[in-house]
């Protein structure tokens, strides 16, 4: 039986993070960060490291982290979703910390993550591969001093503001993961903003020389697990996004009046908001199961994560569309927060694999089992 009760420490973590973000990343401040030239807030990032220490949730005590687990991180990600954080937390504190934490002798890198000095972008997707997590055209070959990296990656979230890239590439037909410093000769970025207020880039690697220790992991399972954990935490973020959309919709319908009364009293609209609430409850159960299955056998973990992503993607679309519709014309303006939450929910639907891709993955895993 799974236990869904949060500990006192987890509740305190949630409350501390919620209060800090309310003071430092309210909707106007978040919008200003997203629209700034850099696309993020360095002061907020430093605050997450120095004031809260949450960049090290998954980092071991020996490297200066909190030594937390996946449930601790789930609590954090839900709060970050409720506040539409544009800083690269998932890419750095989840993907970067997990990848480097699995390798001996990486304490210096992990300490850089904990302190906020390292910001990671995960370069895994390639053009025309339809969410395939394994590298195709990106290749790493041995040299006398280390490795030579060639290839290209598409839509690398946080690449324009990253200090390091985690790059997937083939080594003798075996998938591998490399940590590459930003600014290394041979790396080119074509940066652009995303519809949800973040920054991304298409990247190319042309004879990029990297040292031997740049190799972080080798084998498909290492990359699959990294992507599964990231997908599960993305689901937790989605819970925060969807809860705010529902709360804002309820508040708006209580204020908006037609025929002399608040539209929240109309039964048909009440039914729609109840349906939105039920979608969140279904998604919550799926996220909890996925997070609690992250340490299970690979097939069980993968099935739980794919089932969750299908459920969360459907909930994001249903809640987002209804939130916009119930806000009426106001829901289409940049001045209303629900618009920005809807954009983030729309991106989450297909990030790390669309619902259709995860359905096919789940079906394939089930047949194999």
CSV table of C-alpha atoms in Angstrom, one decimal:
chain,number,residue,atom,x,y,z
A,1,UNK,CA,0.0,0.0,0.0
A,2,UNK,CA,1.3,3.4,-0.9
A,3,UNK,CA,1.4,6.2,1.8
A,4,UNK,CA,0.4,9.6,0.4
A,5,UNK,CA,0.9,11.5,3.7
A,6,UNK,CA,3.5,14.2,3.7
A,7,UNK,CA,5.9,14.4,6.6
A,8,UNK,CA,6.3,17.5,8.8
A,9,UNK,CA,9.5,18.3,7.1
A,10,UNK,CA,7.9,18.1,3.7
A,11,UNK,CA,5.1,20.4,4.8
A,12,UNK,CA,7.5,22.9,6.2
A,13,UNK,CA,9.5,22.8,3.0
A,14,UNK,CA,6.4,23.5,1.0
A,15,UNK,CA,5.3,26.3,3.3
A,16,UNK,CA,8.7,28.0,3.3
A,17,UNK,CA,9.0,27.8,-0.5
A,18,UNK,CA,5.4,29.0,-1.0
A,19,UNK,CA,6.1,32.0,1.2
A,20,UNK,CA,9.4,32.9,-0.4
A,21,UNK,CA,8.0,32.7,-3.9
A,22,UNK,CA,5.0,34.8,-2.9
A,23,UNK,CA,7.3,37.5,-1.8
A,24,UNK,CA,9.9,37.3,-4.6
A,25,UNK,CA,8.2,35.7,-7.6
A,26,UNK,CA,4.7,37.1,-7.7
A,27,UNK,CA,3.0,37.4,-11.1
A,28,UNK,CA,4.4,40.9,-11.9
A,29,UNK,CA,7.9,39.9,-10.9
A,30,UNK,CA,7.7,36.6,-12.8
A,31,UNK,CA,6.4,38.3,-15.9
A,32,UNK,CA,9.2,40.9,-15.7
A,33,UNK,CA,11.8,38.1,-15.5
A,34,UNK,CA,10.4,36.3,-18.5
A,35,UNK,CA,10.3,39.4,-20.6
A,36,UNK,CA,13.8,40.6,-19.6
A,37,UNK,CA,16.7,40.4,-22.0
A,38,UNK,CA,18.2,37.4,-20.1
A,39,UNK,CA,14.8,35.7,-19.6
A,40,UNK,CA,15.4,34.8,-15.9
A,41,UNK,CA,16.1,36.3,-12.5
A,42,UNK,CA,19.6,35.8,-11.1
A,43,UNK,CA,18.6,37.2,-7.8
A,44,UNK,CA,15.7,34.7,-7.4
A,45,UNK,CA,18.1,31.9,-8.4
A,46,UNK,CA,20.6,32.9,-5.8
A,47,UNK,CA,17.7,33.1,-3.3
A,48,UNK,CA,16.6,29.6,-4.0
A,49,UNK,CA,20.2,28.5,-3.3
A,50,UNK,CA,21.2,30.7,-0.4
A,51,UNK,CA,18.0,31.4,1.4
A,52,UNK,CA,16.2,28.1,0.9
A,53,UNK,CA,18.8,25.6,-0.2
A,54,UNK,CA,16.4,23.8,-2.5
A,55,UNK,CA,18.8,23.5,-5.4
A,56,UNK,CA,20.4,20.6,-3.4
A,57,UNK,CA,17.2,18.7,-2.6
A,58,UNK,CA,18.5,15.6,-4.5
A,59,UNK,CA,22.2,16.2,-3.7
A,60,UNK,CA,23.8,14.0,-1.1
A,61,UNK,CA,24.8,15.4,2.3
A,62,UNK,CA,28.5,14.8,1.5
A,63,UNK,CA,28.3,17.3,-1.4
A,64,UNK,CA,26.5,19.9,0.6
A,65,UNK,CA,22.9,19.0,-0.4
A,66,UNK,CA,19.9,18.0,1.6
A,67,UNK,CA,20.0,14.3,0.7
A,68,UNK,CA,16.2,14.3,-0.1
A,69,UNK,CA,14.2,11.9,-2.1
A,70,UNK,CA,11.8,12.0,-5.0
A,71,UNK,CA,8.8,12.9,-2.8
A,72,UNK,CA,10.7,15.9,-1.4
A,73,UNK,CA,11.3,17.0,-4.9
A,74,UNK,CA,7.7,16.4,-5.9
A,75,UNK,CA,6.6,18.9,-3.1
A,76,UNK,CA,9.1,21.5,-4.5
A,77,UNK,CA,8.0,21.0,-8.1
A,78,UNK,CA,4.4,21.5,-7.4
A,79,UNK,CA,5.1,24.8,-5.7
A,80,UNK,CA,7.3,25.9,-8.6
A,81,UNK,CA,4.5,25.1,-11.0
A,82,UNK,CA,2.0,27.2,-8.9
A,83,UNK,CA,4.5,30.1,-9.3
A,84,UNK,CA,5.4,29.6,-13.0
A,85,UNK,CA,9.1,29.6,-12.4
A,86,UNK,CA,11.1,30.3,-15.5
A,87,UNK,CA,14.5,29.6,-14.1
A,88,UNK,CA,16.0,26.2,-15.1
A,89,UNK,CA,15.2,24.3,-11.8
A,90,UNK,CA,14.1,21.0,-13.4
A,91,UNK,CA,17.1,20.9,-15.7
A,92,UNK,CA,19.6,21.8,-13.0
A,93,UNK,CA,18.3,20.5,-9.6
A,94,UNK,CA,16.6,17.4,-10.9
A,95,UNK,CA,18.3,16.3,-14.2
A,96,UNK,CA,21.7,17.7,-13.5
A,97,UNK,CA,21.8,16.6,-9.8
A,98,UNK,CA,20.7,13.1,-10.6
A,99,UNK,CA,23.1,12.6,-13.5
A,100,UNK,CA,26.1,13.9,-11.7
A,101,UNK,CA,25.1,12.3,-8.4
A,102,UNK,CA,25.4,8.8,-9.9
A,103,UNK,CA,29.0,9.3,-10.8
A,104,UNK,CA,32.0,9.1,-8.4
A,105,UNK,CA,34.2,12.1,-8.0
A,106,UNK,CA,31.6,14.7,-9.0
A,107,UNK,CA,31.3,16.5,-5.7
A,108,UNK,CA,32.7,19.7,-7.0
A,109,UNK,CA,30.1,19.8,-9.7
A,110,UNK,CA,27.3,18.9,-7.3
A,111,UNK,CA,28.5,21.7,-4.9
A,112,UNK,CA,28.3,24.1,-7.8
A,113,UNK,CA,24.7,23.1,-8.4
A,114,UNK,CA,23.8,23.5,-4.7
A,115,UNK,CA,25.4,27.0,-4.6
A,116,UNK,CA,23.6,28.1,-7.7
A,117,UNK,CA,26.8,28.5,-9.7
A,118,UNK,CA,26.0,25.8,-12.2
A,119,UNK,CA,22.9,26.0,-14.4
A,120,UNK,CA,22.3,22.9,-16.6
A,121,UNK,CA,20.4,22.5,-19.9
A,122,UNK,CA,19.5,18.9,-21.0
A,123,UNK,CA,20.3,18.5,-24.7
A,124,UNK,CA,18.6,15.3,-25.7
A,125,UNK,CA,16.0,15.9,-28.4
A,126,UNK,CA,16.9,15.8,-32.1
A,127,UNK,CA,15.0,17.1,-35.1
A,128,UNK,CA,12.5,14.7,-36.7
A,129,UNK,CA,12.9,12.0,-34.0
A,130,UNK,CA,9.5,12.4,-32.4
A,131,UNK,CA,10.5,12.3,-28.8
A,132,UNK,CA,12.9,9.4,-29.1
A,133,UNK,CA,15.2,9.7,-26.1
A,134,UNK,CA,18.2,8.0,-27.7
A,135,UNK,CA,20.7,10.0,-29.7
A,136,UNK,CA,20.7,9.5,-33.5
A,137,UNK,CA,22.9,12.0,-35.3
A,138,UNK,CA,24.9,13.2,-32.3
A,139,UNK,CA,28.1,11.2,-32.1
A,140,UNK,CA,31.1,11.2,-29.7
A,141,UNK,CA,34.4,9.7,-30.8
A,142,UNK,CA,37.5,9.1,-28.7
A,143,UNK,CA,40.6,11.3,-29.3
A,144,UNK,CA,44.1,11.3,-27.7
A,145,UNK,CA,42.9,13.8,-25.0
A,146,UNK,CA,39.3,12.9,-24.5
A,147,UNK,CA,36.3,13.1,-26.9
A,148,UNK,CA,35.2,14.8,-30.0
A,149,UNK,CA,31.5,15.7,-30.1
A,150,UNK,CA,29.5,16.3,-33.4
A,151,UNK,CA,25.8,16.6,-34.0
A,152,UNK,CA,22.8,18.8,-33.3
A,153,UNK,CA,20.0,19.1,-30.8
A,154,UNK,CA,16.6,20.8,-31.0
A,155,UNK,CA,14.7,22.9,-28.6
A,156,UNK,CA,17.1,22.7,-25.7
A,157,UNK,CA,15.3,24.4,-22.8
A,158,UNK,CA,17.4,26.9,-20.8
A,159,UNK,CA,20.4,26.5,-23.2
A,160,UNK,CA,20.8,30.3,-23.6
A,161,UNK,CA,21.3,30.8,-19.8
A,162,UNK,CA,23.1,27.5,-19.0
A,163,UNK,CA,26.6,27.2,-17.8
A,164,UNK,CA,26.8,23.5,-18.7
A,165,UNK,CA,25.0,21.2,-21.1
A,166,UNK,CA,24.1,17.5,-20.5
A,167,UNK,CA,24.4,16.1,-24.0
A,168,UNK,CA,23.3,12.7,-25.3
A,169,UNK,CA,25.5,11.2,-28.0
A,170,UNK,CA,26.3,7.8,-29.5
A,171,UNK,CA,29.6,6.1,-28.6
A,172,UNK,CA,30.2,3.1,-30.8
A,173,UNK,CA,26.4,2.8,-31.2
A,174,UNK,CA,25.9,2.9,-27.4
A,175,UNK,CA,24.0,5.9,-26.1
A,176,UNK,CA,26.0,8.0,-23.6
A,177,UNK,CA,25.7,11.3,-21.6
A,178,UNK,CA,28.3,14.0,-21.5
A,179,UNK,CA,28.7,17.2,-19.4
A,180,UNK,CA,29.9,20.0,-21.7
A,181,UNK,CA,30.8,23.5,-20.6
A,182,UNK,CA,28.9,26.4,-22.3
A,183,UNK,CA,31.2,28.5,-24.5
A,184,UNK,CA,33.4,25.5,-25.6
A,185,UNK,CA,34.7,26.1,-29.1
A,186,UNK,CA,32.5,24.5,-31.7
A,187,UNK,CA,29.2,24.9,-30.0
A,188,UNK,CA,26.6,27.1,-31.8
A,189,UNK,CA,23.2,28.2,-30.4
A,190,UNK,CA,20.2,29.7,-32.1
A,191,UNK,CA,18.2,31.0,-29.2
A,192,UNK,CA,14.5,31.8,-29.1
A,193,UNK,CA,11.7,32.4,-26.5
A,194,UNK,CA,9.1,29.7,-25.9
A,195,UNK,CA,5.4,30.3,-25.7
A,196,UNK,CA,5.4,29.7,-21.9
A,197,UNK,CA,8.0,32.4,-21.2
A,198,UNK,CA,11.2,30.4,-21.0
A,199,UNK,CA,14.2,30.4,-23.3
A,200,UNK,CA,15.5,27.7,-25.5
A,201,UNK,CA,17.9,27.1,-28.4
A,202,UNK,CA,18.7,24.8,-31.2
A,203,UNK,CA,22.3,23.7,-30.8
A,204,UNK,CA,25.0,22.3,-33.1
A,205,UNK,CA,28.3,20.7,-32.1
A,206,UNK,CA,31.1,20.9,-34.7
A,207,UNK,CA,34.2,19.0,-33.7
A,208,UNK,CA,33.8,20.0,-30.0
A,209,UNK,CA,36.8,18.9,-28.0
A,210,UNK,CA,35.9,17.7,-24.4
A,211,UNK,CA,37.9,16.0,-21.8
A,212,UNK,CA,37.7,12.4,-20.8
A,213,UNK,CA,35.9,13.2,-17.6
A,214,UNK,CA,33.1,14.8,-19.6
A,215,UNK,CA,31.5,11.3,-19.9
A,216,UNK,CA,28.9,11.1,-17.2
A,217,UNK,CA,26.9,7.9,-18.1
A,218,UNK,CA,26.8,5.2,-20.7
A,219,UNK,CA,23.9,3.0,-21.7
A,220,UNK,CA,20.2,3.4,-22.6
A,221,UNK,CA,18.9,2.7,-19.1
A,222,UNK,CA,20.7,5.7,-17.6
A,223,UNK,CA,19.2,8.1,-20.1
A,224,UNK,CA,15.7,6.4,-19.8
A,225,UNK,CA,15.7,6.7,-16.1
A,226,UNK,CA,16.9,10.4,-16.2
A,227,UNK,CA,14.0,11.2,-18.6
A,228,UNK,CA,11.5,9.3,-16.5
A,229,UNK,CA,12.4,11.1,-13.4
A,230,UNK,CA,12.2,14.4,-15.2
A,231,UNK,CA,8.8,13.5,-16.6
A,232,UNK,CA,7.5,12.5,-13.2
A,233,UNK,CA,8.6,15.9,-11.8
A,234,UNK,CA,7.1,17.7,-14.7
A,235,UNK,CA,3.9,16.0,-13.7
A,236,UNK,CA,4.2,17.4,-10.2
A,237,UNK,CA,4.8,20.9,-11.7
A,238,UNK,CA,1.7,20.5,-13.7
A,239,UNK,CA,-0.4,19.9,-10.5
A,240,UNK,CA,0.6,23.3,-9.3
A,241,UNK,CA,-0.2,24.9,-12.6
A,242,UNK,CA,-3.6,23.3,-12.8
A,243,UNK,CA,-4.6,24.1,-9.3
A,244,UNK,CA,-3.9,27.8,-9.8
A,245,UNK,CA,-6.0,27.7,-13.0
A,246,UNK,CA,-8.9,26.2,-11.2
A,247,UNK,CA,-8.6,28.5,-8.2
A,248,UNK,CA,-8.4,31.6,-10.5
A,249,UNK,CA,-11.4,30.4,-12.5
A,250,UNK,CA,-13.5,29.9,-9.3
A,251,UNK,CA,-12.5,33.3,-8.1
A,252,UNK,CA,-13.3,35.0,-11.4
A,253,UNK,CA,-16.7,33.3,-11.7
A,254,UNK,CA,-17.6,34.5,-8.3
A,255,UNK,CA,-16.9,38.1,-9.3
A,256,UNK,CA,-18.2,38.1,-12.9
A,257,UNK,CA,-21.9,38.9,-12.9
A,258,UNK,CA,-24.7,38.3,-15.5
A,259,UNK,CA,-28.4,38.7,-15.1
A,260,UNK,CA,-27.8,40.3,-11.7
A,261,UNK,CA,-25.9,37.4,-10.2
A,262,UNK,CA,-22.5,35.9,-10.1
A,263,UNK,CA,-22.0,33.4,-12.9
A,264,UNK,CA,-20.5,31.0,-10.3
A,265,UNK,CA,-24.2,30.3,-9.3
A,266,UNK,CA,-25.0,28.9,-12.7
A,267,UNK,CA,-25.3,25.2,-12.4
A,268,UNK,CA,-23.8,24.3,-15.8
A,269,UNK,CA,-20.7,26.3,-14.9
A,270,UNK,CA,-20.5,24.6,-11.5
A,271,UNK,CA,-20.6,21.3,-13.2
A,272,UNK,CA,-17.7,22.3,-15.4
A,273,UNK,CA,-15.6,23.4,-12.5
A,274,UNK,CA,-16.3,20.2,-10.6
A,275,UNK,CA,-15.1,18.3,-13.7
A,276,UNK,CA,-11.9,20.4,-13.6
A,277,UNK,CA,-11.4,19.5,-10.0
A,278,UNK,CA,-11.9,15.8,-10.7
A,279,UNK,CA,-9.3,16.0,-13.5
A,280,UNK,CA,-6.8,17.4,-11.0
A,281,UNK,CA,-7.6,14.6,-8.5
A,282,UNK,CA,-7.0,11.9,-11.2
A,283,UNK,CA,-3.8,13.6,-12.2
A,284,UNK,CA,-2.6,13.8,-8.6
A,285,UNK,CA,-3.1,10.1,-8.1
A,286,UNK,CA,-1.2,9.4,-11.3
A,287,UNK,CA,1.7,11.7,-10.3
A,288,UNK,CA,2.0,10.1,-6.8
A,289,UNK,CA,2.1,6.6,-8.3
A,290,UNK,CA,4.7,7.6,-10.8
A,291,UNK,CA,6.9,9.4,-8.2
A,292,UNK,CA,6.7,6.4,-5.8
A,293,UNK,CA,7.6,4.0,-8.7
A,294,UNK,CA,10.8,5.8,-9.7
A,295,UNK,CA,13.0,3.3,-7.8
A,296,UNK,CA,11.0,0.3,-9.0
A,297,UNK,CA,12.2,-2.1,-11.8
A,298,UNK,CA,12.8,-0.2,-15.1
A,299,UNK,CA,9.6,-1.6,-16.8
A,300,UNK,CA,7.4,-0.8,-13.8
A,301,UNK,CA,8.9,2.6,-13.5
A,302,UNK,CA,8.4,3.4,-17.2
A,303,UNK,CA,4.8,2.2,-17.3
A,304,UNK,CA,3.9,4.3,-14.3
A,305,UNK,CA,5.5,7.4,-15.7
A,306,UNK,CA,3.9,6.9,-19.2
A,307,UNK,CA,0.5,6.3,-17.6
A,308,UNK,CA,1.0,9.5,-15.6
A,309,UNK,CA,2.0,11.6,-18.6
A,310,UNK,CA,-1.1,10.5,-20.5
A,311,UNK,CA,-3.3,11.4,-17.5
A,312,UNK,CA,-1.6,14.7,-16.8
A,313,UNK,CA,-1.6,15.8,-20.5
A,314,UNK,CA,-5.3,15.2,-20.7
A,315,UNK,CA,-5.9,17.1,-17.5
A,316,UNK,CA,-3.8,20.0,-18.6
A,317,UNK,CA,-5.8,20.3,-21.8
A,318,UNK,CA,-9.2,20.0,-20.2
A,319,UNK,CA,-8.5,22.3,-17.3
A,320,UNK,CA,-6.6,24.9,-19.4
A,321,UNK,CA,-9.3,25.1,-22.1
A,322,UNK,CA,-12.1,25.4,-19.6
A,323,UNK,CA,-10.2,28.0,-17.6
A,324,UNK,CA,-9.8,30.1,-20.7
A,325,UNK,CA,-13.4,29.7,-21.8
A,326,UNK,CA,-14.9,30.5,-18.3
A,327,UNK,CA,-12.7,33.7,-18.2
A,328,UNK,CA,-14.2,34.7,-21.5
A,329,UNK,CA,-12.4,37.4,-23.5
A,330,UNK,CA,-10.3,38.2,-20.5
A,331,UNK,CA,-8.7,34.8,-20.7
A,332,UNK,CA,-7.1,35.7,-24.0
A,333,UNK,CA,-5.1,38.7,-22.6
A,334,UNK,CA,-1.6,38.8,-21.3
A,335,UNK,CA,-2.7,40.9,-18.3
A,336,UNK,CA,-4.5,37.9,-16.8
A,337,UNK,CA,-2.4,35.2,-15.1
A,338,UNK,CA,-4.5,32.3,-16.3
A,339,UNK,CA,-3.3,33.0,-19.8
A,340,UNK,CA,0.3,32.3,-18.8
A,341,UNK,CA,-0.7,29.2,-16.8
A,342,UNK,CA,-2.5,27.9,-19.9
A,343,UNK,CA,0.6,28.4,-22.0
A,344,UNK,CA,2.7,26.5,-19.5
A,345,UNK,CA,0.1,23.7,-19.3
A,346,UNK,CA,0.0,23.5,-23.1
A,347,UNK,CA,3.8,23.0,-23.2
A,348,UNK,CA,3.8,20.4,-20.5
A,349,UNK,CA,1.4,18.3,-22.6
A,350,UNK,CA,4.2,17.4,-25.0
A,351,UNK,CA,7.4,18.1,-23.0
A,352,UNK,CA,9.4,14.8,-22.7
A,353,UNK,CA,6.8,13.1,-24.9
A,354,UNK,CA,3.2,13.7,-26.0
A,355,UNK,CA,0.2,11.7,-24.7
A,356,UNK,CA,0.2,9.7,-27.9
A,357,UNK,CA,3.9,8.9,-27.7
A,358,UNK,CA,3.5,7.7,-24.1
A,359,UNK,CA,0.4,5.6,-25.0
A,360,UNK,CA,2.5,3.8,-27.6
A,361,UNK,CA,5.3,3.4,-25.1
A,362,UNK,CA,3.0,2.0,-22.4
A,363,UNK,CA,1.4,-0.4,-24.9
A,364,UNK,CA,4.8,-1.6,-26.0
A,365,UNK,CA,6.0,-2.1,-22.5
A,366,UNK,CA,2.8,-4.0,-21.6
A,367,UNK,CA,3.1,-6.3,-24.6
A,368,UNK,CA,6.7,-7.0,-23.6
A,369,UNK,CA,5.8,-7.8,-20.0
